[in-house]
mmCIF file of C-alpha atoms and ligand atoms in Angstrom:
data_model
loop_
_atom_site.group_PDB
_atom_site.id
_atom_site.type_symbol
_atom_site.label_atom_id
_atom_site.label_comp_id
_atom_site.label_asym_id
_atom_site.label_seq_id
_atom_site.Cartn_x
_atom_site.Cartn_y
_atom_site.Cartn_z
ATOM 1 C CA MET C 1 -14.770 -24.434 -3.887
ATOM 2 C CA ILE C 2 -12.165 -22.104 -5.389
ATOM 3 C CA LYS C 3 -13.103 -18.440 -5.536
ATOM 4 C CA ASN C 4 -11.625 -15.804 -7.778
ATOM 5 C CA ILE C 5 -10.466 -12.874 -5.659
ATOM 6 C CA PRO C 6 -8.398 -10.247 -7.462
ATOM 7 C CA PHE C 7 -5.665 -8.321 -5.692
ATOM 8 C CA LEU C 8 -7.523 -5.118 -6.560
ATOM 9 C CA SER C 9 -10.940 -4.376 -7.975
ATOM 10 C CA LEU C 10 -12.400 -0.957 -8.799
ATOM 11 C CA ASP C 11 -15.840 -2.423 -9.563
ATOM 12 C CA SER C 12 -17.592 -1.334 -6.395
ATOM 13 C CA GLN C 13 -16.190 2.227 -6.471
ATOM 14 C CA ASN C 14 -16.947 2.634 -10.163
ATOM 15 C CA ASP C 15 -20.495 1.276 -9.880
ATOM 16 C CA LEU C 16 -21.270 3.736 -7.117
ATOM 17 C CA ILE C 17 -20.179 6.807 -9.109
ATOM 18 C CA LYS C 18 -20.833 5.771 -12.705
ATOM 19 C CA ALA C 19 -23.822 8.071 -13.268
ATOM 20 C CA GLU C 20 -22.040 11.075 -11.718
ATOM 21 C CA ILE C 21 -18.881 10.426 -13.753
ATOM 22 C CA LYS C 22 -20.877 10.244 -16.981
ATOM 23 C CA ALA C 23 -22.607 13.524 -16.197
ATOM 24 C CA ALA C 24 -19.248 15.166 -15.431
ATOM 25 C CA PHE C 25 -17.823 13.838 -18.681
ATOM 26 C CA GLU C 26 -20.691 15.395 -20.649
ATOM 27 C CA ARG C 27 -20.351 18.697 -18.816
ATOM 28 C CA VAL C 28 -16.624 19.025 -19.549
ATOM 29 C CA PHE C 29 -16.997 17.634 -23.063
ATOM 30 C CA ASP C 30 -19.670 20.182 -23.911
ATOM 31 C CA LYS C 31 -17.838 23.069 -22.308
ATOM 32 C CA LYS C 32 -14.788 22.501 -24.518
ATOM 33 C CA TRP C 33 -12.376 24.016 -21.980
ATOM 34 C CA TYR C 34 -10.012 21.150 -21.250
ATOM 35 C CA VAL C 35 -6.931 22.568 -19.496
ATOM 36 C CA LEU C 36 -6.702 24.742 -16.349
ATOM 37 C CA GLY C 37 -10.270 25.893 -15.919
ATOM 38 C CA GLN C 38 -13.078 25.821 -13.385
ATOM 39 C CA GLU C 39 -12.998 22.050 -12.827
ATOM 40 C CA VAL C 40 -9.345 22.168 -11.759
ATOM 41 C CA GLN C 41 -9.989 25.195 -9.571
ATOM 42 C CA HIS C 42 -12.947 23.494 -7.949
ATOM 43 C CA PHE C 43 -11.002 20.319 -7.246
ATOM 44 C CA GLU C 44 -7.977 22.231 -5.963
ATOM 45 C CA ASN C 45 -10.199 24.064 -3.467
ATOM 46 C CA ALA C 46 -11.875 20.849 -2.390
ATOM 47 C CA TYR C 47 -8.604 18.952 -1.994
ATOM 48 C CA ALA C 48 -6.948 21.842 -0.108
ATOM 49 C CA ASN C 49 -9.949 21.807 2.195
ATOM 50 C CA PHE C 50 -9.694 18.025 2.636
ATOM 51 C CA SER C 51 -5.962 18.378 3.388
ATOM 52 C CA ASN C 52 -6.498 21.280 5.764
ATOM 53 C CA THR C 53 -4.060 23.448 3.765
ATOM 54 C CA ASN C 54 -4.407 26.879 2.194
ATOM 55 C CA HIS C 55 -3.383 25.758 -1.266
ATOM 56 C CA CYS C 56 -3.593 22.800 -3.616
ATOM 57 C CA ILE C 57 -1.918 22.817 -7.015
ATOM 58 C CA GLY C 58 -3.046 20.103 -9.417
ATOM 59 C CA VAL C 59 -0.326 18.528 -11.539
ATOM 60 C CA ALA C 60 -0.036 15.721 -14.081
ATOM 61 C CA ASN C 61 1.093 12.905 -11.754
ATOM 62 C CA GLY C 62 2.811 12.097 -8.464
ATOM 63 C CA LEU C 63 6.350 11.962 -9.834
ATOM 64 C CA ASP C 64 5.948 15.439 -11.327
ATOM 65 C CA ALA C 65 4.542 16.692 -8.021
ATOM 66 C CA LEU C 66 7.727 15.572 -6.230
ATOM 67 C CA GLN C 67 10.004 16.945 -8.924
ATOM 68 C CA ILE C 68 8.243 20.317 -9.038
ATOM 69 C CA ALA C 69 8.280 20.542 -5.233
ATOM 70 C CA LEU C 70 12.049 19.974 -5.148
ATOM 71 C CA LYS C 71 12.545 22.551 -7.934
ATOM 72 C CA ALA C 72 10.334 25.092 -6.198
ATOM 73 C CA LEU C 73 12.513 24.756 -3.086
ATOM 74 C CA GLY C 74 15.588 25.424 -5.216
ATOM 75 C CA ILE C 75 17.057 21.961 -4.672
ATOM 76 C CA GLY C 76 19.596 20.849 -7.275
ATOM 77 C CA PRO C 77 23.131 19.605 -7.881
ATOM 78 C CA GLY C 78 25.296 19.541 -4.740
ATOM 79 C CA ASP C 79 22.285 19.313 -2.438
ATOM 80 C CA GLU C 80 21.446 16.211 -0.422
ATOM 81 C CA VAL C 81 17.926 14.931 0.144
ATOM 82 C CA LEU C 82 17.075 12.247 2.701
ATOM 83 C CA ALA C 83 14.624 9.676 1.370
ATOM 84 C CA PRO C 84 13.540 6.227 2.535
ATOM 85 C CA THR C 85 15.153 3.046 1.221
ATOM 86 C CA ASN C 86 11.683 1.516 1.412
ATOM 87 C CA THR C 87 9.595 3.351 -1.141
ATOM 88 C CA PHE C 88 8.220 3.230 -4.643
ATOM 89 C CA ILE C 89 10.958 4.252 -7.075
ATOM 90 C CA ALA C 90 9.305 7.611 -7.903
ATOM 91 C CA THR C 91 10.563 9.168 -4.648
ATOM 92 C CA TRP C 92 14.153 8.509 -5.725
ATOM 93 C CA LEU C 93 13.568 9.431 -9.375
ATOM 94 C CA ALA C 94 12.326 12.908 -8.467
ATOM 95 C CA ILE C 95 15.537 13.640 -6.541
ATOM 96 C CA SER C 96 17.650 12.302 -9.403
ATOM 97 C CA HIS C 97 15.842 14.418 -11.997
ATOM 98 C CA CYS C 98 16.653 17.533 -9.965
ATOM 99 C CA GLY C 99 20.323 16.569 -9.948
ATOM 100 C CA ALA C 100 20.446 16.313 -6.163
ATOM 101 C CA THR C 101 22.006 13.457 -4.165
ATOM 102 C CA ILE C 102 19.810 10.787 -2.599
ATOM 103 C CA VAL C 103 20.713 9.967 1.002
ATOM 104 C CA PRO C 104 18.848 6.730 1.824
ATOM 105 C CA VAL C 105 17.310 6.210 5.265
ATOM 106 C CA GLU C 106 16.311 2.736 6.415
ATOM 107 C CA PRO C 107 12.785 2.076 7.759
ATOM 108 C CA LYS C 108 11.709 0.741 11.111
ATOM 109 C CA ILE C 109 11.275 -3.009 10.780
ATOM 110 C CA ASP C 110 7.845 -2.913 12.436
ATOM 111 C CA THR C 111 6.146 0.093 10.742
ATOM 112 C CA TYR C 112 8.062 -0.072 7.407
ATOM 113 C CA ASN C 113 8.232 3.740 7.471
ATOM 114 C CA LEU C 114 11.335 5.909 7.683
ATOM 115 C CA ASP C 115 13.112 5.550 11.037
ATOM 116 C CA PHE C 116 13.469 9.050 12.476
ATOM 117 C CA ASN C 117 16.212 7.811 14.831
ATOM 118 C CA LYS C 118 18.457 7.308 11.811
ATOM 119 C CA ILE C 119 18.048 10.804 10.349
ATOM 120 C CA GLU C 120 20.413 12.913 12.426
ATOM 121 C CA THR C 121 23.622 10.988 11.731
ATOM 122 C CA LEU C 122 22.978 11.385 7.986
ATOM 123 C CA ILE C 123 22.624 15.174 8.040
ATOM 124 C CA THR C 124 25.536 17.170 6.571
ATOM 125 C CA ASP C 125 25.891 20.847 5.702
ATOM 126 C CA ARG C 126 24.641 19.950 2.224
ATOM 127 C CA THR C 127 21.380 18.405 3.432
ATOM 128 C CA LYS C 128 18.409 20.454 2.228
ATOM 129 C CA ALA C 129 15.319 18.322 2.670
ATOM 130 C CA ILE C 130 13.712 15.141 3.976
ATOM 131 C CA ILE C 131 11.020 13.276 2.041
ATOM 132 C CA PRO C 132 8.950 11.186 4.456
ATOM 133 C CA VAL C 133 6.889 8.658 2.496
ATOM 134 C CA HIS C 134 3.683 7.519 4.185
ATOM 135 C CA LEU C 135 4.071 4.014 2.857
ATOM 136 C CA TYR C 136 1.235 1.506 2.433
ATOM 137 C CA GLY C 137 -1.163 4.074 3.962
ATOM 138 C CA GLN C 138 0.427 4.561 7.392
ATOM 139 C CA ILE C 139 1.565 8.096 8.127
ATOM 140 C CA CYS C 140 5.204 8.571 9.252
ATOM 141 C CA GLU C 141 6.024 9.701 12.786
ATOM 142 C CA MET C 142 5.689 13.318 11.735
ATOM 143 C CA ASP C 143 6.142 15.094 15.081
ATOM 144 C CA GLN C 144 9.618 13.618 15.483
ATOM 145 C CA ILE C 145 10.547 14.225 11.850
ATOM 146 C CA MET C 146 9.282 17.832 11.917
ATOM 147 C CA GLU C 147 11.226 18.488 15.099
ATOM 148 C CA ILE C 148 14.505 17.335 13.515
ATOM 149 C CA ALA C 149 13.785 19.327 10.325
ATOM 150 C CA LYS C 150 13.154 22.438 12.376
ATOM 151 C CA ARG C 151 16.313 22.007 14.438
ATOM 152 C CA TYR C 152 18.520 21.649 11.333
ATOM 153 C CA GLY C 153 16.611 24.055 9.063
ATOM 154 C CA LEU C 154 15.586 21.387 6.554
ATOM 155 C CA TYR C 155 12.606 21.383 4.216
ATOM 156 C CA ILE C 156 10.008 18.649 4.503
ATOM 157 C CA ILE C 157 8.296 17.297 1.403
ATOM 158 C CA GLU C 158 5.722 14.649 2.249
ATOM 159 C CA ASP C 159 5.263 11.900 -0.320
ATOM 160 C CA ASN C 160 1.610 11.275 0.365
ATOM 161 C CA ALA C 161 0.820 9.179 -2.700
ATOM 162 C CA GLN C 162 -0.377 6.247 -0.575
ATOM 163 C CA ALA C 163 -1.954 7.825 2.485
ATOM 164 C CA GLN C 164 -4.600 10.388 1.548
ATOM 165 C CA GLY C 165 -6.590 11.091 4.699
ATOM 166 C CA ALA C 166 -4.188 9.450 7.173
ATOM 167 C CA THR C 167 -3.512 11.403 10.374
ATOM 168 C CA TYR C 168 -0.746 11.745 12.952
ATOM 169 C CA HIS C 169 -2.139 12.727 16.360
ATOM 170 C CA GLY C 170 -5.200 13.952 14.468
ATOM 171 C CA LYS C 171 -3.325 16.138 11.945
ATOM 172 C CA ILE C 172 -3.871 15.088 8.355
ATOM 173 C CA SER C 173 -1.207 13.905 5.897
ATOM 174 C CA GLY C 174 -0.248 16.487 3.293
ATOM 175 C CA SER C 175 -0.442 19.318 5.827
ATOM 176 C CA PHE C 176 2.913 18.928 7.625
ATOM 177 C CA GLY C 177 5.604 19.755 5.107
ATOM 178 C CA ASP C 178 6.651 22.864 3.196
ATOM 179 C CA LEU C 179 5.305 21.264 0.026
ATOM 180 C CA ASN C 180 3.448 17.966 0.027
ATOM 181 C CA CYS C 181 2.936 15.686 -2.914
ATOM 182 C CA THR C 182 0.310 13.168 -3.800
ATOM 183 C CA SER C 183 -0.674 10.964 -6.706
ATOM 184 C CA PHE C 184 -4.103 10.156 -8.070
ATOM 185 C CA TYR C 185 -2.899 7.200 -10.125
ATOM 186 C CA PRO C 186 -5.977 4.969 -10.595
ATOM 187 C CA THR C 187 -5.030 2.420 -7.920
ATOM 188 C CA LYS C 188 -4.309 4.963 -5.146
ATOM 189 C CA ASN C 189 -6.861 5.538 -2.385
ATOM 190 C CA LEU C 190 -8.082 8.579 -4.315
ATOM 191 C CA GLY C 191 -7.598 7.530 -7.917
ATOM 192 C CA ALA C 192 -8.378 9.309 -11.177
ATOM 193 C CA PHE C 193 -9.251 7.673 -14.511
ATOM 194 C CA GLY C 194 -5.740 8.195 -15.779
ATOM 195 C CA ASP C 195 -2.689 10.007 -14.403
ATOM 196 C CA ALA C 196 -3.043 12.935 -12.009
ATOM 197 C CA GLY C 197 -1.350 14.390 -8.938
ATOM 198 C CA ALA C 198 -1.238 17.401 -6.632
ATOM 199 C CA ILE C 199 0.875 19.488 -4.288
ATOM 200 C CA THR C 200 -0.512 20.954 -1.055
ATOM 201 C CA THR C 201 1.020 23.761 0.997
ATOM 202 C CA ASN C 202 0.294 26.549 3.458
ATOM 203 C CA ASP C 203 3.038 28.777 2.049
ATOM 204 C CA ASN C 204 1.723 31.474 -0.311
ATOM 205 C CA ALA C 205 5.035 32.127 -2.052
ATOM 206 C CA LEU C 206 5.751 28.430 -2.610
ATOM 207 C CA ALA C 207 2.202 27.934 -3.876
ATOM 208 C CA ASN C 208 2.709 30.681 -6.451
ATOM 209 C CA LYS C 209 6.051 29.294 -7.523
ATOM 210 C CA THR C 210 4.577 25.820 -7.897
ATOM 211 C CA ARG C 211 1.701 27.163 -9.990
ATOM 212 C CA LEU C 212 4.197 28.804 -12.325
ATOM 213 C CA LEU C 213 6.395 25.719 -12.582
ATOM 214 C CA ARG C 214 3.556 23.369 -13.580
ATOM 215 C CA ASN C 215 2.576 25.679 -16.446
ATOM 216 C CA TYR C 216 5.729 26.618 -18.412
ATOM 217 C CA GLY C 217 6.883 28.932 -15.642
ATOM 218 C CA SER C 218 4.155 31.286 -16.733
ATOM 219 C CA SER C 219 1.193 32.982 -15.084
ATOM 220 C CA GLU C 220 0.362 35.209 -18.032
ATOM 221 C CA LYS C 221 0.201 33.596 -21.452
ATOM 222 C CA TYR C 222 3.458 33.964 -23.418
ATOM 223 C CA VAL C 223 5.211 35.591 -20.466
ATOM 224 C CA ASN C 224 7.686 33.170 -18.825
ATOM 225 C CA GLU C 225 9.271 33.865 -15.467
ATOM 226 C CA GLN C 226 10.792 30.433 -14.815
ATOM 227 C CA ILE C 227 12.068 27.437 -16.767
ATOM 228 C CA GLY C 228 8.888 25.532 -16.071
ATOM 229 C CA TYR C 229 7.259 22.248 -16.996
ATOM 230 C CA ASN C 230 4.061 21.241 -18.691
ATOM 231 C CA SER C 231 2.533 19.294 -15.830
ATOM 232 C CA ARG C 232 -1.080 20.306 -15.468
ATOM 233 C CA LEU C 233 -4.003 18.428 -14.023
ATOM 234 C CA ASP C 234 -6.600 18.352 -16.812
ATOM 235 C CA GLU C 235 -10.215 19.401 -16.516
ATOM 236 C CA MET C 236 -11.665 15.945 -17.129
ATOM 237 C CA GLN C 237 -9.602 14.267 -14.399
ATOM 238 C CA ALA C 238 -10.295 17.161 -12.015
ATOM 239 C CA ALA C 239 -14.044 16.783 -12.566
ATOM 240 C CA PHE C 240 -13.808 13.048 -11.888
ATOM 241 C CA LEU C 241 -11.634 13.549 -8.813
ATOM 242 C CA SER C 242 -14.079 16.067 -7.312
ATOM 243 C CA ILE C 243 -16.707 13.327 -7.412
ATOM 244 C CA LYS C 244 -14.470 10.646 -5.914
ATOM 245 C CA LEU C 245 -13.248 12.977 -3.170
ATOM 246 C CA LYS C 246 -16.797 13.048 -1.745
ATOM 247 C CA TYR C 247 -16.516 9.307 -1.069
ATOM 248 C CA ILE C 248 -12.956 9.004 0.198
ATOM 249 C CA SER C 249 -13.915 8.947 3.882
ATOM 250 C CA LYS C 250 -16.432 6.173 3.298
ATOM 251 C CA TRP C 251 -13.876 4.190 1.296
ATOM 252 C CA THR C 252 -11.187 4.728 3.926
ATOM 253 C CA ILE C 253 -13.485 3.321 6.619
ATOM 254 C CA GLU C 254 -14.129 0.289 4.414
ATOM 255 C CA ARG C 255 -10.381 -0.213 3.989
ATOM 256 C CA GLN C 256 -9.886 -0.004 7.749
ATOM 257 C CA GLN C 257 -12.704 -2.504 8.363
ATOM 258 C CA ILE C 258 -11.153 -4.987 5.941
ATOM 259 C CA ALA C 259 -7.777 -4.557 7.658
ATOM 260 C CA ALA C 260 -9.437 -5.149 11.047
ATOM 261 C CA GLN C 261 -10.959 -8.390 9.750
ATOM 262 C CA TYR C 262 -7.537 -9.533 8.494
ATOM 263 C CA ASN C 263 -5.932 -8.497 11.799
ATOM 264 C CA SER C 264 -8.250 -10.597 13.912
ATOM 265 C CA GLY C 265 -8.447 -13.494 11.437
ATOM 266 C CA LEU C 266 -4.679 -13.839 11.045
ATOM 267 C CA ALA C 267 -3.538 -12.970 14.575
ATOM 268 C CA GLN C 268 -3.168 -16.618 15.644
ATOM 269 C CA ILE C 269 -0.632 -17.473 12.938
ATOM 270 C CA ASN C 270 2.783 -17.132 14.597
ATOM 271 C CA GLN C 271 4.665 -17.347 11.312
ATOM 272 C CA LEU C 272 3.049 -14.120 10.074
ATOM 273 C CA VAL C 273 3.945 -10.532 10.935
ATOM 274 C CA LEU C 274 0.909 -8.255 10.642
ATOM 275 C CA PRO C 275 0.909 -4.449 10.113
ATOM 276 C CA LYS C 276 1.828 -2.430 13.214
ATOM 277 C CA LEU C 277 0.995 1.174 13.946
ATOM 278 C CA ALA C 278 3.409 3.673 15.448
ATOM 279 C CA ALA C 279 2.042 5.543 18.487
ATOM 280 C CA GLY C 280 -0.093 8.441 17.260
ATOM 281 C CA ALA C 281 -0.163 7.247 13.651
ATOM 282 C CA ASN C 282 -3.206 6.009 11.814
ATOM 283 C CA HIS C 283 -3.408 3.906 8.682
ATOM 284 C CA VAL C 284 -5.654 4.202 5.631
ATOM 285 C CA TYR C 285 -4.554 0.792 4.278
ATOM 286 C CA HIS C 286 -3.615 1.615 0.730
ATOM 287 C CA LEU C 287 -2.032 -1.816 1.081
ATOM 288 C CA TYR C 288 -2.349 -4.552 3.694
ATOM 289 C CA VAL C 289 1.197 -5.900 3.898
ATOM 290 C CA ILE C 290 2.068 -9.025 5.873
ATOM 291 C CA ARG C 291 5.487 -10.618 6.253
ATOM 292 C CA THR C 292 6.517 -14.261 6.240
ATOM 293 C CA MET C 293 9.687 -16.283 5.680
ATOM 294 C CA LYS C 294 7.671 -18.394 3.229
ATOM 295 C CA ARG C 295 6.536 -15.441 1.116
ATOM 296 C CA ASP C 296 6.981 -16.973 -2.339
ATOM 297 C CA GLU C 297 5.408 -20.303 -1.334
ATOM 298 C CA LEU C 298 2.447 -18.537 0.262
ATOM 299 C CA GLN C 299 1.966 -16.346 -2.805
ATOM 300 C CA GLN C 300 1.994 -19.421 -5.077
ATOM 301 C CA TYR C 301 -0.428 -21.248 -2.798
ATOM 302 C CA LEU C 302 -2.864 -18.323 -2.742
ATOM 303 C CA TYR C 303 -2.590 -17.945 -6.506
ATOM 304 C CA ALA C 304 -3.510 -21.610 -6.945
ATOM 305 C CA LYS C 305 -6.574 -20.982 -4.768
ATOM 306 C CA GLY C 306 -7.684 -18.048 -6.923
ATOM 307 C CA ILE C 307 -6.350 -15.247 -4.701
ATOM 308 C CA GLY C 308 -4.330 -12.417 -6.205
ATOM 309 C CA THR C 309 -1.576 -10.766 -4.140
ATOM 310 C CA GLY C 310 1.135 -8.159 -4.720
ATOM 311 C CA ILE C 311 4.719 -7.498 -3.610
ATOM 312 C CA HIS C 312 5.585 -3.952 -2.560
ATOM 313 C CA TYR C 313 8.343 -3.907 -3.522
ATOM 314 C CA PRO C 314 10.325 -6.836 -4.936
ATOM 315 C CA ILE C 315 13.515 -4.839 -5.704
ATOM 316 C CA PRO C 316 14.486 -1.872 -3.472
ATOM 317 C CA PRO C 317 15.522 1.295 -5.330
ATOM 318 C CA HIS C 318 19.208 0.964 -4.374
ATOM 319 C CA LEU C 319 19.418 -2.416 -6.133
ATOM 320 C CA GLN C 320 17.644 -1.285 -9.303
ATOM 321 C CA LYS C 321 19.634 -1.168 -12.546
ATOM 322 C CA ALA C 322 18.665 2.511 -12.839
ATOM 323 C CA TYR C 323 20.816 3.174 -9.757
ATOM 324 C CA ALA C 324 23.733 0.877 -10.631
ATOM 325 C CA HIS C 325 25.956 3.988 -10.942
ATOM 326 C CA LEU C 326 25.584 4.599 -7.193
ATOM 327 C CA ASN C 327 27.424 1.295 -6.630
ATOM 328 C CA TYR C 328 25.195 0.015 -3.864
ATOM 329 C CA LYS C 329 25.314 -3.719 -3.286
ATOM 330 C CA LYS C 330 23.206 -6.308 -1.541
ATOM 331 C CA GLY C 331 23.701 -5.932 2.207
ATOM 332 C CA ASP C 332 24.001 -2.122 2.167
ATOM 333 C CA PHE C 333 20.423 -1.616 3.403
ATOM 334 C CA PRO C 334 19.510 -4.889 5.116
ATOM 335 C CA ILE C 335 16.127 -3.825 6.485
ATOM 336 C CA VAL C 336 14.555 -2.887 3.145
ATOM 337 C CA GLU C 337 16.233 -5.924 1.580
ATOM 338 C CA GLU C 338 14.610 -8.182 4.145
ATOM 339 C CA LEU C 339 11.243 -6.487 3.528
ATOM 340 C CA SER C 340 11.588 -7.089 -0.205
ATOM 341 C CA GLU C 341 12.037 -10.816 0.450
ATOM 342 C CA THR C 342 9.317 -11.313 3.065
ATOM 343 C CA SER C 343 6.489 -8.849 2.276
ATOM 344 C CA LEU C 344 3.214 -9.851 0.705
ATOM 345 C CA SER C 345 0.238 -7.554 0.056
ATOM 346 C CA LEU C 346 -3.173 -9.173 0.460
ATOM 347 C CA PRO C 347 -6.283 -8.211 -1.545
ATOM 348 C CA LEU C 348 -7.915 -5.075 -0.138
ATOM 349 C CA TYR C 349 -10.295 -2.678 -1.844
ATOM 350 C CA PRO C 350 -13.542 -0.879 -1.033
ATOM 351 C CA GLY C 351 -16.460 -3.181 -1.731
ATOM 352 C CA MET C 352 -14.508 -6.363 -0.936
ATOM 353 C CA LEU C 353 -17.024 -8.819 0.494
ATOM 354 C CA ALA C 354 -16.658 -10.058 4.071
ATOM 355 C CA GLU C 355 -16.973 -13.642 2.816
ATOM 356 C CA ASP C 356 -14.095 -13.068 0.383
ATOM 357 C CA ILE C 357 -11.902 -11.681 3.165
ATOM 358 C CA GLU C 358 -12.842 -14.753 5.222
ATOM 359 C CA TYR C 359 -11.868 -16.997 2.295
ATOM 360 C CA VAL C 360 -8.431 -15.330 2.120
ATOM 361 C CA ILE C 361 -8.002 -15.784 5.888
ATOM 362 C CA LYS C 362 -9.072 -19.456 5.783
ATOM 363 C CA THR C 363 -6.800 -20.177 2.850
ATOM 364 C CA ILE C 364 -3.815 -18.664 4.663
ATOM 365 C CA HIS C 365 -4.658 -20.781 7.728
ATOM 366 C CA SER C 366 -4.784 -23.900 5.568
ATOM 367 C CA PHE C 367 -1.343 -23.030 4.108
ATOM 368 C CA TYR C 368 0.171 -23.013 7.584
ATOM 369 C CA GLY C 369 -1.733 -26.199 8.504
HETATM 370 C C1 LIG I 401 2.449 6.153 -6.868
HETATM 371 C C2 LIG I 401 3.531 6.752 -6.110
HETATM 372 C C3 LIG I 401 4.265 7.851 -6.597
HETATM 373 C C4 LIG I 401 4.174 8.358 -7.998
HETATM 374 O O1 LIG I 401 2.924 8.671 -8.456
HETATM 375 P P1 LIG I 401 2.605 8.664 -10.024
HETATM 376 O O2 LIG I 401 1.327 9.419 -10.112
HETATM 377 O O3 LIG I 401 2.478 7.237 -10.449
HETATM 378 O O4 LIG I 401 3.720 9.366 -10.733
HETATM 379 C C5 LIG I 401 5.210 8.426 -5.776
HETATM 380 N N1 LIG I 401 5.456 7.935 -4.549
HETATM 381 C C6 LIG I 401 4.809 6.885 -4.049
HETATM 382 C C7 LIG I 401 5.118 6.411 -2.672
HETATM 383 C C8 LIG I 401 3.831 6.230 -4.817
HETATM 384 O O5 LIG I 401 3.204 5.173 -4.318
#
């Protein structure tokens, strides 16, 4: 019998919180204060607490968070920023929008995260910052990256859009860098009901600067200290996020249990490469990414059996049309290029039934005979 298993479903999460979300909607609706009020303040406190940082600044989305962080650190034309070749395009776009130069760093072939061994040779006297991206939910090897940043006097901006709650030797993502960025896009581990994002930091001065930048460069109405943005987290999304934040640990455990079931169910298939953890790193499985030489055939086969999958990501940033002016060509970054041809993300979401995970595992076994 063919099942219908989507790549992602929010049904279980939404069912659990529906009554609370409706009550929050009514509260904010009736209050008629929709931008930068108590709901945002409440969520910022709760998320700072979750991230073990002194400050959280809510913004409109993850891309804005990265862009505002770079601006707040004074990064602009002539500056170089190290960023992974293997990332969602937003990491690169933020650097471009600030006018700085992207210096791509290849990932490790086994963790898919930025290879800290490749950082030092890329540092010049124009290098200002490194953006480690905790891709697919696994945190980067932050001790090694922080050590290099410290030695060369570089800023660290974590791109934590995919790894809320992940830890490195017990220290939580979003608490390492000078300014750390996250996204609450609906499909992220902590997702809003629309666009939203945040910056976390322990630095008081940077927190103040970031607060100004997200709101027209202004702390007092009609008084502008900086050339700021309009990038505010709104009250409705903040109210919703405060509710979902209460459940993130439960949902993370569910994600890890699903990954464990995949790990043991797929371990016998030699043709598959399963996710690997770096020493000290944990994984919150935003995505469960496997690799195979027969990626496209396997994806087609699963599709025919009613199983949705994803590819993260089919075209690396350096080969995107948007970056044609940088004149990169195929072969320049062979590791990310190989990942783009062999990676496949399996269905994984809180509430996914054990029997559905088993069906995915069995179907993959039947593909390999
Ligand atoms: C989603 C994502 C972003 C951007 O977040 P938006 O809220 O969609 O702007 C940035 N970086 C990474 C790694 C992401 O996955």
